[in-house]
Short mmCIF file of C-alpha atoms in Angstrom, two decimals:
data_model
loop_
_atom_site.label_atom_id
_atom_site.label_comp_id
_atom_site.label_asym_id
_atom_site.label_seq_id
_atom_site.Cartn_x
_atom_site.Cartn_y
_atom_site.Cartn_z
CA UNK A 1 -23.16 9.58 39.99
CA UNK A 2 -22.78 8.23 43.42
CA UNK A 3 -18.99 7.41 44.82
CA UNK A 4 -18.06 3.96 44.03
CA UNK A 5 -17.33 1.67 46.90
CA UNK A 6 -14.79 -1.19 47.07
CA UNK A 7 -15.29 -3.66 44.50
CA UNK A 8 -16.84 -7.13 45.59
CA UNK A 9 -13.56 -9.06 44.69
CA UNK A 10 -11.75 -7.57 47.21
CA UNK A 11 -9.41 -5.85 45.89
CA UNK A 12 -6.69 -3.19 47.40
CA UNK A 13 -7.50 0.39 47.03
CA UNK A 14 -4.22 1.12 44.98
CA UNK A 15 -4.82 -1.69 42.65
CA UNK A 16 -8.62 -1.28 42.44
CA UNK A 17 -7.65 2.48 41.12
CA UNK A 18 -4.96 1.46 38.61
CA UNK A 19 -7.37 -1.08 37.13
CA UNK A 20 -10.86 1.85 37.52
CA UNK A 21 -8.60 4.53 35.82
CA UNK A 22 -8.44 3.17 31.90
CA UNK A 23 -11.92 2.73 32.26
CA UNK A 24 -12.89 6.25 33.30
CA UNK A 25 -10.50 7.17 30.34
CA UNK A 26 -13.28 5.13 28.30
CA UNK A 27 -15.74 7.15 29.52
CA UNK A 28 -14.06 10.35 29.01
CA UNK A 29 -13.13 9.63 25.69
CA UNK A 30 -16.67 8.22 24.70
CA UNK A 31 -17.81 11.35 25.97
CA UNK A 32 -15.47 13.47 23.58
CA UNK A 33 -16.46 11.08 21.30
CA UNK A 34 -20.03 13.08 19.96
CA UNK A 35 -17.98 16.23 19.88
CA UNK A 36 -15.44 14.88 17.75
CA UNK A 37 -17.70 12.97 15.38
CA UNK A 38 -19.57 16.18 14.90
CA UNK A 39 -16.14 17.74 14.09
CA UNK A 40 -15.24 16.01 10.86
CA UNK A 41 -18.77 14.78 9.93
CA UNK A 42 -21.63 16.59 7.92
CA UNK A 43 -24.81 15.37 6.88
CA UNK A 44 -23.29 13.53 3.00
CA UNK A 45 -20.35 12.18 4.71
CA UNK A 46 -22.10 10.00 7.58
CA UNK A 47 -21.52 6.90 6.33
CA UNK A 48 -18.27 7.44 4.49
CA UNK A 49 -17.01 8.44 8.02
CA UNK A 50 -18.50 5.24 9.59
CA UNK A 51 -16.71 3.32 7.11
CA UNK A 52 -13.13 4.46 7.35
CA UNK A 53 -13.54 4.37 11.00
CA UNK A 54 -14.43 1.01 12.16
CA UNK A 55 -12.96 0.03 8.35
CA UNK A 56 -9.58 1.08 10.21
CA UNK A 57 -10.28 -1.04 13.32
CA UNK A 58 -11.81 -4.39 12.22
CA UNK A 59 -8.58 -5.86 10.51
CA UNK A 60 -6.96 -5.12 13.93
CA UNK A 61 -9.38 -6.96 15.78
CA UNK A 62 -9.69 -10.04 13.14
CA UNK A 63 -5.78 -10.66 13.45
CA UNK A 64 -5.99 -10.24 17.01
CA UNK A 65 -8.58 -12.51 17.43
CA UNK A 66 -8.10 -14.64 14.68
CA UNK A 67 -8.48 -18.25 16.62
CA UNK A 68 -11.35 -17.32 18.59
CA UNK A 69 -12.82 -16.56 15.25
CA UNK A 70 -12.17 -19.45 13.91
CA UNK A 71 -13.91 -21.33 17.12
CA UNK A 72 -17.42 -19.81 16.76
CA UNK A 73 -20.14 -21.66 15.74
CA UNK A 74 -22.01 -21.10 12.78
CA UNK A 75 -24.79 -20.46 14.90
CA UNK A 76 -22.77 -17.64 16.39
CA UNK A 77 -21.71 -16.23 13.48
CA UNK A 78 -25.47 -15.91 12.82
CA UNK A 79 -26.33 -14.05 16.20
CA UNK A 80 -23.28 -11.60 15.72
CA UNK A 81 -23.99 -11.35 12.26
CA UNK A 82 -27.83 -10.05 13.63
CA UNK A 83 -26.58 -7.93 16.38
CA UNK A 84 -24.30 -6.48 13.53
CA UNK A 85 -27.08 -4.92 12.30
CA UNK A 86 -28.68 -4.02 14.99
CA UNK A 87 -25.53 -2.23 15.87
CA UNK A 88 -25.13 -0.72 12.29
CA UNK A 89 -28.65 1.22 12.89
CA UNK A 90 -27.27 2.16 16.61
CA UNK A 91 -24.21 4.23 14.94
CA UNK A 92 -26.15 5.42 11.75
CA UNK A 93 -28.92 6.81 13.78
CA UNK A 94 -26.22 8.43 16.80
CA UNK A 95 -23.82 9.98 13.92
CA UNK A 96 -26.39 11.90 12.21
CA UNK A 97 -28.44 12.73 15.17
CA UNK A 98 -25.04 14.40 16.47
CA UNK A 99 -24.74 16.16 12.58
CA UNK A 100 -28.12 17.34 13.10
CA UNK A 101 -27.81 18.53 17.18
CA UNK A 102 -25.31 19.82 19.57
CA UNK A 103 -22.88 17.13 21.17
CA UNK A 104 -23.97 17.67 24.64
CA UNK A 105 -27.63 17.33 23.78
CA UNK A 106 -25.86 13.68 22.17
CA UNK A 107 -24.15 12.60 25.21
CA UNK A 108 -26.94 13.21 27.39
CA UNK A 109 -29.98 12.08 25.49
CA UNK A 110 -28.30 8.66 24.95
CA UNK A 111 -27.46 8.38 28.44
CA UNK A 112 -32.09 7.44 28.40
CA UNK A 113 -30.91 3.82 27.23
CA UNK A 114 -30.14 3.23 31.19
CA UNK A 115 -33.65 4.40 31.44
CA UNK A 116 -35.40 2.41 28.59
CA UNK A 117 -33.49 -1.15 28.97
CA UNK A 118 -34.82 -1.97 32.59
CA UNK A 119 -38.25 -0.67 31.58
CA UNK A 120 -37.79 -2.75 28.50
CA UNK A 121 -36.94 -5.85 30.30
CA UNK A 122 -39.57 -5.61 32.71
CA UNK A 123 -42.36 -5.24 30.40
CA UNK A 124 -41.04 -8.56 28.47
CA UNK A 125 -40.77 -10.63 32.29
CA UNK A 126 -44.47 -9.41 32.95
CA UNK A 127 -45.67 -11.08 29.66
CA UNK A 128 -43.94 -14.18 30.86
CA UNK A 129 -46.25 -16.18 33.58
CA UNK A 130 -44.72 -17.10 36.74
CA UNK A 131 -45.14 -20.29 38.79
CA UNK A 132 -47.24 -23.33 37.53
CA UNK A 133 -48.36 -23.11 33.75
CA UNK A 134 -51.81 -21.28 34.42
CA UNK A 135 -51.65 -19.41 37.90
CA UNK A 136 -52.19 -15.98 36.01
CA UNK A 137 -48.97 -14.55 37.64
CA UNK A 138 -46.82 -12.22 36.11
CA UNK A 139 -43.54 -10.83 36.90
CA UNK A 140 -43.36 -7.70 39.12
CA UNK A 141 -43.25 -3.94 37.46
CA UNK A 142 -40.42 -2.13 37.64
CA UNK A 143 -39.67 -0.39 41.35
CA UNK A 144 -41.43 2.90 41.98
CA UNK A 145 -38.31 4.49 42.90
CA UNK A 146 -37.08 3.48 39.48
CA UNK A 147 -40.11 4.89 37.68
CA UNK A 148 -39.84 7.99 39.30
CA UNK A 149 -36.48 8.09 37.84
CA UNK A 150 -37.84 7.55 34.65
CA UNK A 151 -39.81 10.32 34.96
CA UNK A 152 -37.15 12.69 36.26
CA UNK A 153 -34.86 11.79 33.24
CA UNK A 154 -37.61 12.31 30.32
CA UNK A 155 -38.45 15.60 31.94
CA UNK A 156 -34.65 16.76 31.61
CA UNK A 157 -34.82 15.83 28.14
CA UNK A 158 -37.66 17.42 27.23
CA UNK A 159 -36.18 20.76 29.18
CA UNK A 160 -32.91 19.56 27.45
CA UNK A 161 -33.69 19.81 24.01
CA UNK A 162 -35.77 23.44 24.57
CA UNK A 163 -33.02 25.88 24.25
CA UNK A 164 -34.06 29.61 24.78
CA UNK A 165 -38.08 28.35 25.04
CA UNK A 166 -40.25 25.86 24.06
CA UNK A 167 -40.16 24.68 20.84
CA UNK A 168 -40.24 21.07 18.64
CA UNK A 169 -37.13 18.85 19.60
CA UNK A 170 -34.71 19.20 16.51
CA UNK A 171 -34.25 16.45 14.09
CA UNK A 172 -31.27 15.15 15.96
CA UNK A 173 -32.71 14.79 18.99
CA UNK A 174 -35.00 12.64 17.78
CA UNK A 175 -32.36 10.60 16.17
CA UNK A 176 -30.45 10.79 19.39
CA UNK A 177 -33.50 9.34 21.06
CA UNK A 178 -34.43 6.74 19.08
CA UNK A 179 -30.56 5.57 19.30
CA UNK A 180 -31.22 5.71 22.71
CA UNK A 181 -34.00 3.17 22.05
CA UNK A 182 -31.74 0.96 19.37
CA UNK A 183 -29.08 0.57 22.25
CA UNK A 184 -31.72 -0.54 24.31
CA UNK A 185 -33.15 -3.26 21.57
CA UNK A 186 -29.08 -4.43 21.09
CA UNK A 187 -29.22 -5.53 24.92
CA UNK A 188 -32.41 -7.13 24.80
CA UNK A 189 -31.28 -9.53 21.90
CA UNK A 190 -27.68 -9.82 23.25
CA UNK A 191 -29.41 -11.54 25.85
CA UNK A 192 -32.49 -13.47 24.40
CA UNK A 193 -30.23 -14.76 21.37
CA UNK A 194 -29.08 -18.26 22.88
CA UNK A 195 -26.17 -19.15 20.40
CA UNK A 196 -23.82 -15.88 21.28
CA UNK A 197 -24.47 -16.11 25.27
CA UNK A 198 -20.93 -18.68 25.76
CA UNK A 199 -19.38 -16.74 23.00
CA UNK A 200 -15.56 -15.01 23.07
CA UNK A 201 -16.89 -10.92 23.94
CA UNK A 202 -13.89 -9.89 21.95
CA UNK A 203 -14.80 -12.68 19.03
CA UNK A 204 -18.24 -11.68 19.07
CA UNK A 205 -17.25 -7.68 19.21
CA UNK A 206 -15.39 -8.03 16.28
CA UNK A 207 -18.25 -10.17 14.27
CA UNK A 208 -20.44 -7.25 14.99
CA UNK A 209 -18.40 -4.28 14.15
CA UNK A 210 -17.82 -6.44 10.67
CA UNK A 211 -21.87 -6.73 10.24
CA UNK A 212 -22.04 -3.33 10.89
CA UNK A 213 -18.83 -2.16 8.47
CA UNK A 214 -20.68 -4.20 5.87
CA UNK A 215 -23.64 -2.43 6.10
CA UNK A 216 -21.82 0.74 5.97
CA UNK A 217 -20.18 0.04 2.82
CA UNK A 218 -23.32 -1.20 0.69
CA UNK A 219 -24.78 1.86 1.83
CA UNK A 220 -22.05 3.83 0.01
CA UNK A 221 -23.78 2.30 -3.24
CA UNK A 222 -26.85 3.84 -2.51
CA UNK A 223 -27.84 6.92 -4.54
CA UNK A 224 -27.80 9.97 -2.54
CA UNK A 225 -25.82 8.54 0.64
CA UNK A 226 -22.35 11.02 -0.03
CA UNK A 227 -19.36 10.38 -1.24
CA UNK A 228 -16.95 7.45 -1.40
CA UNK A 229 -15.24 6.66 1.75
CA UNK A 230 -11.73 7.30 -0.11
CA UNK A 231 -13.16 10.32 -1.93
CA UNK A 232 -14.52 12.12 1.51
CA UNK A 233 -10.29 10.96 3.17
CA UNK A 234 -8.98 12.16 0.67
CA UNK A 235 -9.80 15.73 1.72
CA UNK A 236 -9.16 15.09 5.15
CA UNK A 237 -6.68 18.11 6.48
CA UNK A 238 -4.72 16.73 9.71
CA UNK A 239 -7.17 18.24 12.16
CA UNK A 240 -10.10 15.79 10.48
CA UNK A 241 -7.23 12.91 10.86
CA UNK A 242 -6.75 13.37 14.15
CA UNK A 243 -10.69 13.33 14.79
CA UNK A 244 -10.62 9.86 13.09
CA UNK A 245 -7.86 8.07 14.52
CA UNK A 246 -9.38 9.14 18.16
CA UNK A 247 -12.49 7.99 16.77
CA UNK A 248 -11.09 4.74 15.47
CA UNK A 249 -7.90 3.93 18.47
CA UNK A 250 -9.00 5.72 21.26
CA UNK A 251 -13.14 5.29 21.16
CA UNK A 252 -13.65 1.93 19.68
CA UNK A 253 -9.75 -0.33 19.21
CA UNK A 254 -8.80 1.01 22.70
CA UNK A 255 -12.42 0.90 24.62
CA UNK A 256 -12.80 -2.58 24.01
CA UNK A 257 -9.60 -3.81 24.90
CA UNK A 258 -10.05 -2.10 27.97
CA UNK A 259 -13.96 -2.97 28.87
CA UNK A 260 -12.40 -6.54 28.54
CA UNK A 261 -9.10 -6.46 30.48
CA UNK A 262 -11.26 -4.37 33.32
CA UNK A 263 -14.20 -7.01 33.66
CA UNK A 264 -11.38 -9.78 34.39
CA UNK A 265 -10.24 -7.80 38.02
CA UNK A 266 -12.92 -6.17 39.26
CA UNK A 267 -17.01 -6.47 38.89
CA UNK A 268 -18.51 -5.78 35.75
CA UNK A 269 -21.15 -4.12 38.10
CA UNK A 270 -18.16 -1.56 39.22
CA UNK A 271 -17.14 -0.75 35.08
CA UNK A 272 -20.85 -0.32 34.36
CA UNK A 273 -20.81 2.48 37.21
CA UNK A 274 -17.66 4.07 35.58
CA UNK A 275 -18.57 3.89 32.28
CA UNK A 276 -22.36 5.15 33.51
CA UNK A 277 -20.35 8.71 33.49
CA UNK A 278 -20.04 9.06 29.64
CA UNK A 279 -22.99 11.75 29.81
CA UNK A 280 -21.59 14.01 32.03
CA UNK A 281 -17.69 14.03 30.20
CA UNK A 282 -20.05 14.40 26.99
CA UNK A 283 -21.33 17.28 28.27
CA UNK A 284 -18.32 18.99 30.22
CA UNK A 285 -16.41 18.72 26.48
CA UNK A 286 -19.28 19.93 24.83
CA UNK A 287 -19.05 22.82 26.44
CA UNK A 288 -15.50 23.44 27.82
CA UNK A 289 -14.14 22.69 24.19
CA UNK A 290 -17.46 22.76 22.01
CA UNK A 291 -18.48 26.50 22.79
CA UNK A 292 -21.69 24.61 23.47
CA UNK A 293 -24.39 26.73 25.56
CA UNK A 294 -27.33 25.11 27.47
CA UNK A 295 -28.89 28.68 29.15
CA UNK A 296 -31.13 28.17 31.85
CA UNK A 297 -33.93 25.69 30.92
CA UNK A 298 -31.06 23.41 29.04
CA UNK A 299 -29.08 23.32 31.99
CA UNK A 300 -31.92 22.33 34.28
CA UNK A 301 -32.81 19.54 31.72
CA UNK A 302 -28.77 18.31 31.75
CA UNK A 303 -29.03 18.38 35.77
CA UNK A 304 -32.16 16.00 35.82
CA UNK A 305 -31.18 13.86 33.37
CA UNK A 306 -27.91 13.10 35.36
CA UNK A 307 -29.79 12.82 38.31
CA UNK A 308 -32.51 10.52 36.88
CA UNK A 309 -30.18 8.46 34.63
CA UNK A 310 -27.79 8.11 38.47
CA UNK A 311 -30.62 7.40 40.47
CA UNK A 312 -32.56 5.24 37.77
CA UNK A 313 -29.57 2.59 37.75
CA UNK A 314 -29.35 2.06 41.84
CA UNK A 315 -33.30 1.63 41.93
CA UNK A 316 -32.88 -0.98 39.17
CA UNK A 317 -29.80 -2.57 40.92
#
């Protein structure tokens, strides 16, 4: 990523780094956030994991929030209730891919929703006509700088997910990458679905995470989905405790606290940079703390996809 200049608003370099600090934290600890879930998850306790953690976080957010709550719409209920689910399929879909892969291949194949939601929202604007009802224009494509950075970022993956040769991307890689394109689809309808545009962001946060939590927990009824959320804690040692609570305080309760107290003095265009570096702490704690290994081609593929992913959002911008 490119150094950050001064934010637009103006503000002094001392107090524009006390308020960019927590949200680098956010990064960081999003980053450590694949390596951790990979830590005290396997394959039958997905969802019993998904439950206790945002199951630990939602009644915190409910009391906090309680009024603004209380002030949505039913209409807005409806859209969070919607993007609940959408967001339910985002976290099933990134916490087995990360069961199923290593958690720097996670961090780093995500990081393609940068990638997909421009391309995304410029193939819906060319389908809408421009001008008079009739001329036969569309909008413009997508900035050849920015394809090209397309380009460069799918080829890292692909060199990415190779290992010691060339071989079929795993199973969670494939999960990883079509999270990649469910985080892309929650944007879209975040900002096609009218009645949650002059919604609370907290309110609205805390509708979702409830969709999704509810999801979760019918799925725990389903034959063959693991064990019962209390069954699967209640063999928790402390080092699987730990990994929850950072999942559950640090990564969600405390990231969204932050992403909102952060927009409010400086640009949301200056968080979105900082935030933009979750890849690259998802990789360094992969491998600093993981043991993780990416040997030649892997590390290639990690390079371009940083590069692509960096370059990719200034073309767009």
């Amino acid at each position: 990523m490119s150094s950050i200049a001064v934010p637009s608003l103006g503000l002094a370099p001392r107090r524009a780094w006390l308020t960019d600090l927590p949200v680098l934290v956010v990064a960081v600890v999003w980053g450590a956030s694949y390596l951790a879930a990979k830590d005290i998850t396997t394959a039958d306790t997905v969802i019993a994991v998904l439950v206790l953690r945002f199951g630990l976080v939602v009644p915190v957010l409910v009391a906090v929030r309680w009024r603004g709550l209380r002030a949505l719409t039913a209409a807005q209920w409806r859209g969070g209730a919607l993007l609940g689910l959408v967001l339910g399929a985002i976290f099933l879909l990134e916490t087995y891919g990360v069961v199923h892969t290593s958690a720097t291949n996670a961090g780093l194949i995500i990081s393609l929703t940068m990638v997909f939601t421009p391309l995304a929202e410029a193939a819906l604007a060319r389908s809408r006509p421009l001008g008079p009802a009739g001329s036969g224009r569309t909008s413009a494509r997508p900035p050849r700088a920015f394809l090209g950075a397309a380009a460069l970022s799918v080829t890292g993956v692909v060199l990415l997910t190779q290992g010691g040769g060339f071989t079929a991307p795993s199973t969670g890689d494939l999960l990883m990458l079509l999270a990649a394109v469910a985080r892309t689809v929650h944007v879209l309808v975040m900002a096609r679905v009218k009645a949650v545009q002059g919604a609370d962001a907290l309110s609205l946060t805390t509708v979702q995470l409830g969709g999704a939590v509810a999801v979760f927990t019918l799925l725990t009824a389903v034959p063959g989905t693991g064990g019962a959320p209390w069954t699967v804690a209640a063999g928790f040692g402390a080092r699987a405790w730990a990994g929850l609570l950072f999942l559950s305080v640090l990564c969600t309760l405390f990231a969204f606290f932050v992403q909102m107290w952060a927009i409010r003095r400086t640009s949301p265009s200056r968080v979105s940079l900082l935030l933009g570096t979750e890849p690259l702490w998802a990789a360094a704690v992969g491998i600093a703390l993981g043991g993780e290994r990416l040997g030649a081609l892997g590390l290639l593929g990690a390079l371009l996809v940083l590069a692509g992913t960096g370059w990719g959002r200034r073309a767009a911008a």
